[in-house]
Coordinates of C-alpha atoms in Angstrom, one line a residue:
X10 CA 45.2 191.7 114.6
X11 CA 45.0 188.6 116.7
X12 CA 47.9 187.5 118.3
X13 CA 49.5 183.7 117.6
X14 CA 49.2 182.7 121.1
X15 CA 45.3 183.7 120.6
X16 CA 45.1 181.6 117.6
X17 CA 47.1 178.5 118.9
X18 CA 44.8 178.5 122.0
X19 CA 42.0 178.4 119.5
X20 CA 42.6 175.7 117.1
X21 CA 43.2 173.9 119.9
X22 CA 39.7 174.6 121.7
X23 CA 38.5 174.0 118.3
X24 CA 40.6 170.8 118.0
X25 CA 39.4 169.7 121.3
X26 CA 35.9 170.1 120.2
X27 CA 36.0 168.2 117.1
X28 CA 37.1 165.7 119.2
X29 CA 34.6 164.9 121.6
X30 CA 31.6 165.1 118.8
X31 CA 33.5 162.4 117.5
X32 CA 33.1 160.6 120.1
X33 CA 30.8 157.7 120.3
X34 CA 26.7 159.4 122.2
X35 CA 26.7 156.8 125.1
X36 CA 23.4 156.5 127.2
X37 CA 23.4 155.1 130.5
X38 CA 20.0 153.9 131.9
X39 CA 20.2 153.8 135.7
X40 CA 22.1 156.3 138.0
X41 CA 22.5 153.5 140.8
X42 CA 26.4 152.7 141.4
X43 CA 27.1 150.6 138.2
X44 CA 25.6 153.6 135.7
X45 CA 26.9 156.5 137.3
X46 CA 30.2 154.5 137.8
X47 CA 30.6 153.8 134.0
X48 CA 29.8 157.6 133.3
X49 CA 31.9 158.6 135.1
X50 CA 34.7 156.3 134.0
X51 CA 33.3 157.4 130.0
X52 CA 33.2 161.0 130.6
X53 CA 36.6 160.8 133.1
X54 CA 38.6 159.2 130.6
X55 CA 37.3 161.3 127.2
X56 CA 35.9 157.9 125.7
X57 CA 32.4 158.9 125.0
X58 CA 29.5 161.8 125.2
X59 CA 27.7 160.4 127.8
X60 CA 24.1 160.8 129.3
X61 CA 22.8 159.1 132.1
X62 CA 19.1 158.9 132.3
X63 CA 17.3 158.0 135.3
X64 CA 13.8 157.9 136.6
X65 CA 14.4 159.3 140.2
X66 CA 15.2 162.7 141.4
X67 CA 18.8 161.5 142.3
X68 CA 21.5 159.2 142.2
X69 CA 22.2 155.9 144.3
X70 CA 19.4 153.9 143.5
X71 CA 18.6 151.4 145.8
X72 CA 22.3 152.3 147.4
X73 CA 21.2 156.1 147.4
X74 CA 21.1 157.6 151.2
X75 CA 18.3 160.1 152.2
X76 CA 17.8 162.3 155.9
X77 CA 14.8 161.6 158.3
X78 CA 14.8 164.3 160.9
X79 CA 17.9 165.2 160.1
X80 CA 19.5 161.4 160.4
X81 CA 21.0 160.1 157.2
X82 CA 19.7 157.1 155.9
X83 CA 20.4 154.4 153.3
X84 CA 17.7 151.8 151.5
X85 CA 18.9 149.2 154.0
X86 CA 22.4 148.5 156.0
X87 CA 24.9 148.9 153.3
X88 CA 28.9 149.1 153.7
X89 CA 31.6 149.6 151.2
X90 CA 33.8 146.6 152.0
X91 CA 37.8 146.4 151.9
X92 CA 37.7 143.4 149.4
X93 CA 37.3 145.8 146.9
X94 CA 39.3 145.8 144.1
X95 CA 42.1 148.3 144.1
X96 CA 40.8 150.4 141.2
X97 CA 37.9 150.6 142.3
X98 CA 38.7 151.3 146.3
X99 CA 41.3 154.2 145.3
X100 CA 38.9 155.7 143.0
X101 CA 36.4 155.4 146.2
X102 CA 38.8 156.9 148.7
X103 CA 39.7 159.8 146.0
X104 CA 36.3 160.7 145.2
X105 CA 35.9 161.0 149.2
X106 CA 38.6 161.9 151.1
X107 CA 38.3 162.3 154.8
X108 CA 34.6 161.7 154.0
X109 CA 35.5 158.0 154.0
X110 CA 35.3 156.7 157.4
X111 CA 37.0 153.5 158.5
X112 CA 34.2 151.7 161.0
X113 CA 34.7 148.4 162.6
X114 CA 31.6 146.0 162.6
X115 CA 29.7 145.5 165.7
X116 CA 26.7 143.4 165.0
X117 CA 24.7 140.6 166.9
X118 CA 23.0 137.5 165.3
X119 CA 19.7 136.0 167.0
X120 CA 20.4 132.5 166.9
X121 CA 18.1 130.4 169.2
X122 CA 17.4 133.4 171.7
X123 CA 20.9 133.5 172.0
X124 CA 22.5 137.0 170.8
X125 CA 25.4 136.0 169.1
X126 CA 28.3 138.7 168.2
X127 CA 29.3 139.4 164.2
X128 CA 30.9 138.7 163.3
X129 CA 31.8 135.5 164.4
X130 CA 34.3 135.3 167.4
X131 CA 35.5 132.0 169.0
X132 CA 35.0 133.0 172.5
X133 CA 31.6 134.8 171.7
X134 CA 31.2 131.1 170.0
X135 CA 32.2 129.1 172.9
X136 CA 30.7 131.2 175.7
X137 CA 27.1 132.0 174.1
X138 CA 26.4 129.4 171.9
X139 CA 24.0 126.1 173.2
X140 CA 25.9 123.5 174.3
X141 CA 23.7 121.4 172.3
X142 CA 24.0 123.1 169.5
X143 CA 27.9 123.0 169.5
X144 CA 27.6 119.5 169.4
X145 CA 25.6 118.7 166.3
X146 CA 28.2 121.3 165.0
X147 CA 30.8 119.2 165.7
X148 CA 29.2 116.5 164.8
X149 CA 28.2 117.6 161.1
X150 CA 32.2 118.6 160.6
X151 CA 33.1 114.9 161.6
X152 CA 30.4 113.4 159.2
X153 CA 32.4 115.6 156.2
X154 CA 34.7 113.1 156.4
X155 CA 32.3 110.0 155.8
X156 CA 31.1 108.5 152.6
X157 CA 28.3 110.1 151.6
X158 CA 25.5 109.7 148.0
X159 CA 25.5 112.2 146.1
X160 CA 22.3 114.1 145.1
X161 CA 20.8 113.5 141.9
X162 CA 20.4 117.2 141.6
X163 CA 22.1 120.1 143.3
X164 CA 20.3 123.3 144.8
X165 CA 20.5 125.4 147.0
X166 CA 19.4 122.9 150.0
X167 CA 22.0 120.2 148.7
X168 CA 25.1 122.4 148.4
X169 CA 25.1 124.3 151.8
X170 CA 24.3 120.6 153.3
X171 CA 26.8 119.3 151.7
X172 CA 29.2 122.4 152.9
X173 CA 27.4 123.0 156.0
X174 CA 26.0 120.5 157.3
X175 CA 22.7 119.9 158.3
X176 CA 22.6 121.4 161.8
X177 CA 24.2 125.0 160.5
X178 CA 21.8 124.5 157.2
X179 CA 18.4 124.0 158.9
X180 CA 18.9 126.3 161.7
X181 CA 20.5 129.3 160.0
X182 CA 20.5 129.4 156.5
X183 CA 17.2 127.7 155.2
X184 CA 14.7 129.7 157.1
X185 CA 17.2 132.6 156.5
X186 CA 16.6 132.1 152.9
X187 CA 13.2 131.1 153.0
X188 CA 12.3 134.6 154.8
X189 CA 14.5 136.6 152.0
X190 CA 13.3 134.8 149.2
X191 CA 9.7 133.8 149.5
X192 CA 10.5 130.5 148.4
X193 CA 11.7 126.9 150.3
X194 CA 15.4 126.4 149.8
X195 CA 15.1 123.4 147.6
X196 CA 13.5 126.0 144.2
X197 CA 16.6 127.8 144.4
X198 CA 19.2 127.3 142.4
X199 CA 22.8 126.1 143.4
X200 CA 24.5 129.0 141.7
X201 CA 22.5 131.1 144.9
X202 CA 24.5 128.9 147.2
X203 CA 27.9 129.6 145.7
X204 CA 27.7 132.7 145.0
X205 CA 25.3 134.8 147.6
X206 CA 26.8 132.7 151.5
X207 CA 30.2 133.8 151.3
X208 CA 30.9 130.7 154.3
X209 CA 29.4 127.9 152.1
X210 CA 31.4 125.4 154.1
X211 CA 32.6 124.8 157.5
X212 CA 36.3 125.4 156.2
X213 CA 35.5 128.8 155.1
X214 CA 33.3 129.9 158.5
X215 CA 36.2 128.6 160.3
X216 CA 38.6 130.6 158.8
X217 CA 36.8 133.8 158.8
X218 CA 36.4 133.1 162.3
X219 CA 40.5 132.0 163.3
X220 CA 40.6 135.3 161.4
X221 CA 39.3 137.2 164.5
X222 CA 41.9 136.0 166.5
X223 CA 44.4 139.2 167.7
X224 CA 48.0 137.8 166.0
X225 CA 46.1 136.6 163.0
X226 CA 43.7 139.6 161.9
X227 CA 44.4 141.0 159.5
X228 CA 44.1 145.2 159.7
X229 CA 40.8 145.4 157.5
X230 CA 39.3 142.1 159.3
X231 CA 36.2 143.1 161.0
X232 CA 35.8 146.6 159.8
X233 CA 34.1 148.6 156.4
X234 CA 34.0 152.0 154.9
X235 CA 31.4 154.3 155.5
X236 CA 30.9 157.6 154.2
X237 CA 30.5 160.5 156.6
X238 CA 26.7 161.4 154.8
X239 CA 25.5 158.3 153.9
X240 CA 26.4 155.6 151.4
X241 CA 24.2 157.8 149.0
X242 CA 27.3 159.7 149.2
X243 CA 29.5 157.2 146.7
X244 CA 27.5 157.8 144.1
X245 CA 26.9 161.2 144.8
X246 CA 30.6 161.5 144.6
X247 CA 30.8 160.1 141.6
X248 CA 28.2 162.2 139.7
X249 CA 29.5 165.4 140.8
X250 CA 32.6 164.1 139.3
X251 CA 30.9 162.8 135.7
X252 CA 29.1 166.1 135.4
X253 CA 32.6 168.4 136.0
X254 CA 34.1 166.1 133.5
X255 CA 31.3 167.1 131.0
X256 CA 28.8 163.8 131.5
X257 CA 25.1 165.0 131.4
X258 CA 22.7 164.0 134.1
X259 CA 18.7 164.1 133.5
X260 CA 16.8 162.5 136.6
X261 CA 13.4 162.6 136.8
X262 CA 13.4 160.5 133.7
X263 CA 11.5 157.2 133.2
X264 CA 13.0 155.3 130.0
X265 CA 10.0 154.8 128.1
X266 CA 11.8 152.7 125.3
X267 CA 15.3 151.7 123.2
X268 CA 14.8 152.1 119.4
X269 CA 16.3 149.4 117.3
X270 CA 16.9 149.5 113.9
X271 CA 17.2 145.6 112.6
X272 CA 20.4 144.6 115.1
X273 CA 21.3 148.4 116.0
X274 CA 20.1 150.1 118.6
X275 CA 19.0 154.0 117.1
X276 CA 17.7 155.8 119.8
X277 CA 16.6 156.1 123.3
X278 CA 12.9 157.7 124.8
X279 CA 12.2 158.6 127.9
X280 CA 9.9 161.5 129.8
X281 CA 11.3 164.5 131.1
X282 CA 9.0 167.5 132.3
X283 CA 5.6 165.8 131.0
X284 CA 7.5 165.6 128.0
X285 CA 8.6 162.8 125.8
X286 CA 12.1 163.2 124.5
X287 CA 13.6 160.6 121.4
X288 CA 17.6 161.0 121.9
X289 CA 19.1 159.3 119.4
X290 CA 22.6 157.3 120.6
X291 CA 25.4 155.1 118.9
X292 CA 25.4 153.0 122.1
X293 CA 22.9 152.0 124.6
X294 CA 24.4 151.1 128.6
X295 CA 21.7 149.8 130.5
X296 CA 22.0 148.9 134.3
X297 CA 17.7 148.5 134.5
X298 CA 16.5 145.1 135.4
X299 CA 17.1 142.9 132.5
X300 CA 13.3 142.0 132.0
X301 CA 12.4 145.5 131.0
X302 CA 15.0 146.2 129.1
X303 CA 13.3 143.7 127.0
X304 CA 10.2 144.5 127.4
X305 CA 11.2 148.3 126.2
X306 CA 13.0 147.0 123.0
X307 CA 11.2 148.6 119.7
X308 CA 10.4 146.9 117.7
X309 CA 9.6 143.9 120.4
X310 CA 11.6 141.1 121.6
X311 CA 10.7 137.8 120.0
X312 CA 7.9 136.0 121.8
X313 CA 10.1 133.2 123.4
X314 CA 12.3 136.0 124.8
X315 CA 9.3 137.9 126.2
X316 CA 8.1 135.2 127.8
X317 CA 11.5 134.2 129.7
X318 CA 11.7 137.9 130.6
X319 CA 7.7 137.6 132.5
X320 CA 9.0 134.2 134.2
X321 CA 12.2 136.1 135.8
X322 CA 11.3 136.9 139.2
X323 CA 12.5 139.4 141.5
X324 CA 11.6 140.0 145.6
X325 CA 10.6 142.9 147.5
X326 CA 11.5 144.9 150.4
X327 CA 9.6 146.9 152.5
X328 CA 12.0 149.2 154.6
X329 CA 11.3 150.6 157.5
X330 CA 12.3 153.0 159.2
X331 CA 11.0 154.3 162.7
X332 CA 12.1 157.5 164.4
X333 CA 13.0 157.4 168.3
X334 CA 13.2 160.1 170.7
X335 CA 16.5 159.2 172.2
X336 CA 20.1 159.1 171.2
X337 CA 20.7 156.1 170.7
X338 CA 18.9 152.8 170.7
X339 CA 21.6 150.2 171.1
X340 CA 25.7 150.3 170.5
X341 CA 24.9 147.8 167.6
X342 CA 25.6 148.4 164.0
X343 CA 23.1 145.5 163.0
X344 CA 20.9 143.1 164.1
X345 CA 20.3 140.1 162.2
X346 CA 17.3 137.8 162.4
X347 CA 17.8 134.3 160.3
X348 CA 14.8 132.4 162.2
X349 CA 11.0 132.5 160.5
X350 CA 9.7 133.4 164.2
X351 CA 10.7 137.2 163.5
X352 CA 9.2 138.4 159.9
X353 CA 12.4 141.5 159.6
X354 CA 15.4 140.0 158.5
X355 CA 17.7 142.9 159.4
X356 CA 17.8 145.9 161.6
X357 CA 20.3 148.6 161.5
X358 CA 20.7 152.0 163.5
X359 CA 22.2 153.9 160.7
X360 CA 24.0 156.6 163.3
X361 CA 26.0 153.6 164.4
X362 CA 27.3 153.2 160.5
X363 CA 28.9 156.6 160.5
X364 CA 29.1 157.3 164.6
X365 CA 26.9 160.3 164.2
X366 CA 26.5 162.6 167.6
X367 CA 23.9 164.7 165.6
X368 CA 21.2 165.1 166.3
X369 CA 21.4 164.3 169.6
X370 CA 17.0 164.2 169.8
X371 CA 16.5 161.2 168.0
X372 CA 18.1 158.0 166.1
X373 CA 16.2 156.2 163.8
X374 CA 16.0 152.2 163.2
X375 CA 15.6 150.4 159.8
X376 CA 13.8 147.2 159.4
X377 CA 14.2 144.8 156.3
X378 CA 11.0 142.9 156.0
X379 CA 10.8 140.8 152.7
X380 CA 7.6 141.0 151.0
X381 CA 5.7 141.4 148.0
X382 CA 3.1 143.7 146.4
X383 CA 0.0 142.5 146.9
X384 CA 1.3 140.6 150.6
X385 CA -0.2 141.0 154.1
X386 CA 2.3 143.3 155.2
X387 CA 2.7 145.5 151.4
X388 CA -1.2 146.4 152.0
X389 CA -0.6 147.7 155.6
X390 CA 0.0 151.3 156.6
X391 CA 3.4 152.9 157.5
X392 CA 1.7 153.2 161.2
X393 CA 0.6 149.6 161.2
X394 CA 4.0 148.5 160.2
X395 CA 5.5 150.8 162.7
X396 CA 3.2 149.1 165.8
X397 CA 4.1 145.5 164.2
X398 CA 7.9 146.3 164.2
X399 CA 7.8 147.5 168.1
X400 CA 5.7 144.2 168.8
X401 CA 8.6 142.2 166.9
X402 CA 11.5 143.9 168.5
X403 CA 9.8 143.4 172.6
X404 CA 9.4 140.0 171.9
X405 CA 13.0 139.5 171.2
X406 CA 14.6 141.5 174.1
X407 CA 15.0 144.8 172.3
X408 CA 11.5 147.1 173.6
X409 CA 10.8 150.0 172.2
X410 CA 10.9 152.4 175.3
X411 CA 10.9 155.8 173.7
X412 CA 8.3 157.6 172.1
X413 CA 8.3 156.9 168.6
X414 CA 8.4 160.2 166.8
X415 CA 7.0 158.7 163.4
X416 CA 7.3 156.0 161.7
X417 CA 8.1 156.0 157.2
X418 CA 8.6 153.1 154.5
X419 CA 10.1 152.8 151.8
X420 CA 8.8 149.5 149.6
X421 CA 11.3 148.3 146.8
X422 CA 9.0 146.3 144.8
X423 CA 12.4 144.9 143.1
X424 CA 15.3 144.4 145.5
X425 CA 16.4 141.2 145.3
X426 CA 16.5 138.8 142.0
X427 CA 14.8 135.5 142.6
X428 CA 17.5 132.6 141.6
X429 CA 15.0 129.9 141.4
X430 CA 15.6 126.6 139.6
X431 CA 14.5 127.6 136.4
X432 CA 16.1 131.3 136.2
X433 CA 19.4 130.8 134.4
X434 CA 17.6 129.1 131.3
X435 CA 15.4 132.4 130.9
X436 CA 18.2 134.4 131.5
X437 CA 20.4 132.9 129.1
X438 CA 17.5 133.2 126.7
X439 CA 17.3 137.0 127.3
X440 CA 20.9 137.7 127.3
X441 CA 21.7 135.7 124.3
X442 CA 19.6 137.7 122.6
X443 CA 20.2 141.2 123.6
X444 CA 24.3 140.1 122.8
X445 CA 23.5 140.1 119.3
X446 CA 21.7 143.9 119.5
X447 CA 24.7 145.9 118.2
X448 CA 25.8 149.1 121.1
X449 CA 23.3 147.7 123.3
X450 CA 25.3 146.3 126.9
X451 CA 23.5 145.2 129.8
X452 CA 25.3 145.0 133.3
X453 CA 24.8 146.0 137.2
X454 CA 23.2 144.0 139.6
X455 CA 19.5 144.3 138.3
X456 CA 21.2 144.0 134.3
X457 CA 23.3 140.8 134.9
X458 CA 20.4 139.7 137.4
X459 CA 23.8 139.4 139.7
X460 CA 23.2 139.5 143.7
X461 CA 26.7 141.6 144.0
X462 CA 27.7 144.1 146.0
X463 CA 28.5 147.5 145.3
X464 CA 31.9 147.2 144.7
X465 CA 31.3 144.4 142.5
X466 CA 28.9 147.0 140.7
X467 CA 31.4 149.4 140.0
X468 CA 33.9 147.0 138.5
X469 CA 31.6 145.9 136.3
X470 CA 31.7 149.6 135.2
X471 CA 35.4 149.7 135.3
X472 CA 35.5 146.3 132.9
X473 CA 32.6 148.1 130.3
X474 CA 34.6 151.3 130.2
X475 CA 37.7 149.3 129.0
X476 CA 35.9 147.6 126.3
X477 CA 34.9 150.3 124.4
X478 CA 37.7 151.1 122.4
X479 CA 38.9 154.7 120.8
X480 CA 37.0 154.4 117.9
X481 CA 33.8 153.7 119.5
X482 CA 33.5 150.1 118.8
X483 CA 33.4 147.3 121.8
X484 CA 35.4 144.7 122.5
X485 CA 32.7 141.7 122.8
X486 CA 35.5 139.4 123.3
X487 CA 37.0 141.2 126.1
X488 CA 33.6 141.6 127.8
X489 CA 33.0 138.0 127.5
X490 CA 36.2 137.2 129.5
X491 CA 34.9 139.9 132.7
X492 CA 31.9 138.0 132.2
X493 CA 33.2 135.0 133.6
X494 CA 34.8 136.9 136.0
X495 CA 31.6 138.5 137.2
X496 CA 30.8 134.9 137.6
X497 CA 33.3 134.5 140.4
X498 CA 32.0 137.6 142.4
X499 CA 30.3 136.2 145.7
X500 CA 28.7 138.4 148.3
X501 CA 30.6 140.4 151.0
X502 CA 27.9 140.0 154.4

């Protein structure tokens, strides 16, 4: 005979079961930090089955960390920064512990062969920077306070001169831009201005500067989480997490397309193990670029939605990274590169990030160099690259005096989106449309075609997760209020 405490602890296994089948089949396209963020919120919070589905063999994307003799590295300098929201910074520093370091920033900027500290400090300021370039500084701030005509159209160009000044605009920020994007600063868009140079004016730079000052600094000014083992290791974090709380992973799995029946989205195919595998869903959460998420739809996309999806742009990165026989390289975090003379526009020592003593044989360097497939540099070899980069770095006062060990790349064919002039009319057209597929969502950086942080990314996973409601239907209206405040998101340097 079975006992009643045997048969209470069953109905309510059984109860507990009944309950998640009803729950709403979720799949999330993308484990990069939005996806694996909102699956984990989902699968945390007992709101949905979820499956992630991504086309790598693991999690992070483009924020995922990896180790080159026996040095962890990320796609790039990445931090997690303190301007974080609070949910999602407590859910960061829960996830992982003492594996969350607290690192102060200790980068240099190369600003007229003059090394200049970042960030900024006003003595660094005073001491380093060319008198005559303090002077058209000072200048430009005066001249804010002049009568000025106004542009007949903003961009990019207008808004930081107009914030800036021309002096700061020219010499930093235009050929900054111009290197990152591919493209002169007058075809980009205003929004780029506003939402991607966090000191669009001399107000802000100012502050954030006087913000330096011991008495007025605050205790997170100047400083950024790290993980112990990488960035990699937030999303890592968070999967491990998903997966105990019953989310299911499959990596290794390009999304081949998003079945749609009329204005409802059926069913999701993608390959797995040379196989192809049709899961059918109730909702579809995709953090892929928003141009092949329409290009995947089944049956297609209208034509005038297809074609604003082929004239969205995004730029490449070629990363690379170049292993050193020596501890250390410099006592720099980062070194950044705004002028056109130098084609990298960032290089980071990633044992800096996390003040790694091990291994003690080697450190490795990263290089950001903006290109393109089919560019001068995309067609050249990881050893060509690797001679260019110690040819760049002499000629700037940083020689490459140890043997180099090796030299790998990593080329992002999509890093950045392009926000040229035209870009929010074909976005609008795309997203508009896809609004009105019923359980379809797109969001994340590549999704919302949103140059955000990670942080930023996983509070747009944080906002989806509270619209879906208990009975598996989603608050559009809710959504459409984040929306605007996804708008208001600019980007942590």
């Amino acid at each position: 005979m079975t006992a009643p405490s045997d048969l209470t602890a069953r109905s309510r296994h059984d109860a507990a079961q009944a309950r998640e089948t009803s729950l709403p089949r979720v799949a999330v396209l993308g484990a990069g930090p939005a996806g694996i963020a909102a699956a984990h919120g989902l699968a945390r919070g007992k709101r949905a089955q979820v499956t992630v589905i991504e086309q790598k063999d693991s999690v992070g994307g483009n924020a995922g960390s990896f180790q080159i003799e026996g040095v962890w590295c990320d796609y790039g300098s990445h931090r997690f920064h303190p301007a974080a929201g609070p949910g999602v910074l407590a859910e960061v520093k829960e996830l992982l512990g003492n594996d969350l370091l607290w690192r102060p920033r200790h980068g240099r900027i190369l600003l007229q062969n003059r090394w200049i500290h970042f960030p900024l400090k006003p003595l660094d300021l005073i001491l380093r920077l060319p008198k005559g370039f303090t002077f058209a500084l000072a200048f430009d701030t005066l001249r804010k306070f002049l009568p000025s005509r106004a542009p007949a159209e903003d961009n990019f160009a207008t808004v930081l001169r107009r914030g800036l000044g021309a002096t700061l605009s020219e010499n930093f920020y235009y050929p900054y831009v111009r290197k990152l994007w591919g493209i002169a600063p007058d075809e980009l868009a205003s929004t780029l201005a506003k939402r991607r140079v966090s000191g669009s004016s001399i107000g802000k730079i100012l502050g954030k500067i006087l913000r330096q000052i011991p008495g007025l600094k605050k205790q997170t000014t100047g400083g950024f989480y790290y993980p112990r083992r990488g960035f990699g290791r937030i999303s890592e974090r968070l999967q491990e997490s998903a997966t105990l709380h019953g989310a299911r992973l499959v990596l290794g799995a390009p999304v081949r397309g998003i079945e749609r029946d009329g204005a409802r989205v059926r069913a999701v195919r993608y390959e797995n193990d040379g196989k192809t595998v049709r899961q059918e869903v109730d909702c579809v959460w995709s953090t892929l670029p928003i141009t092949l998420l329409v290009r995947m739809m089944d049956p297609p996309a209208p034509p005038a939605v297809l074609e604003a999806a082929r004239k969205i742009r995004f730029r490449g990165m070629i990363l690379v990274y170049l292993v050193l026989d020596q501890v250390r390289f410099t006592e720099y975090d980062a070194h950044y590169f705004p002028e056109l003379t130098v084609p990298i526009s960032r290089l980071s020592e990633p044992k800096n990030y996390s003040d790694a003593t091990e291994p003690r044989d080697c450190t490795v360097l990263c290089a950001e160099l903006p290109a393109d497939p089919g560019d001068v540099h995309w067609e050249m070899s990881d050893r060509e690259l690797g001679e260019q980069l110690c040819g760049w770095l002499g000629k700037v006062g940083l020689p490459v005096t140890a043997p180099v060990r090796m030299t790998l790349t990593r080329r992002l064919a999509q890093a950045y989106p392009v926000y040229d002039r035209d870009y929010e009319g074909h976005f609008k057209t795309m997203d508009d449309w896809l609004a009105g597929i019923e359980g379809l969502l797109t969001f994340g950086r590549q999704g919302l075609f949103a140059h955000d942080n990670t942080h930023h990314a996983m509070a747009m996973a944080h906002a989806a997760c509270h619209c879906l409601r208990p009975d598996g239907s989603f608050d559009r209206a809710l959504w459409s209020n984040y929306r605007l405040e996804f708008e208001t998101h600019v980007v942590e340097d």
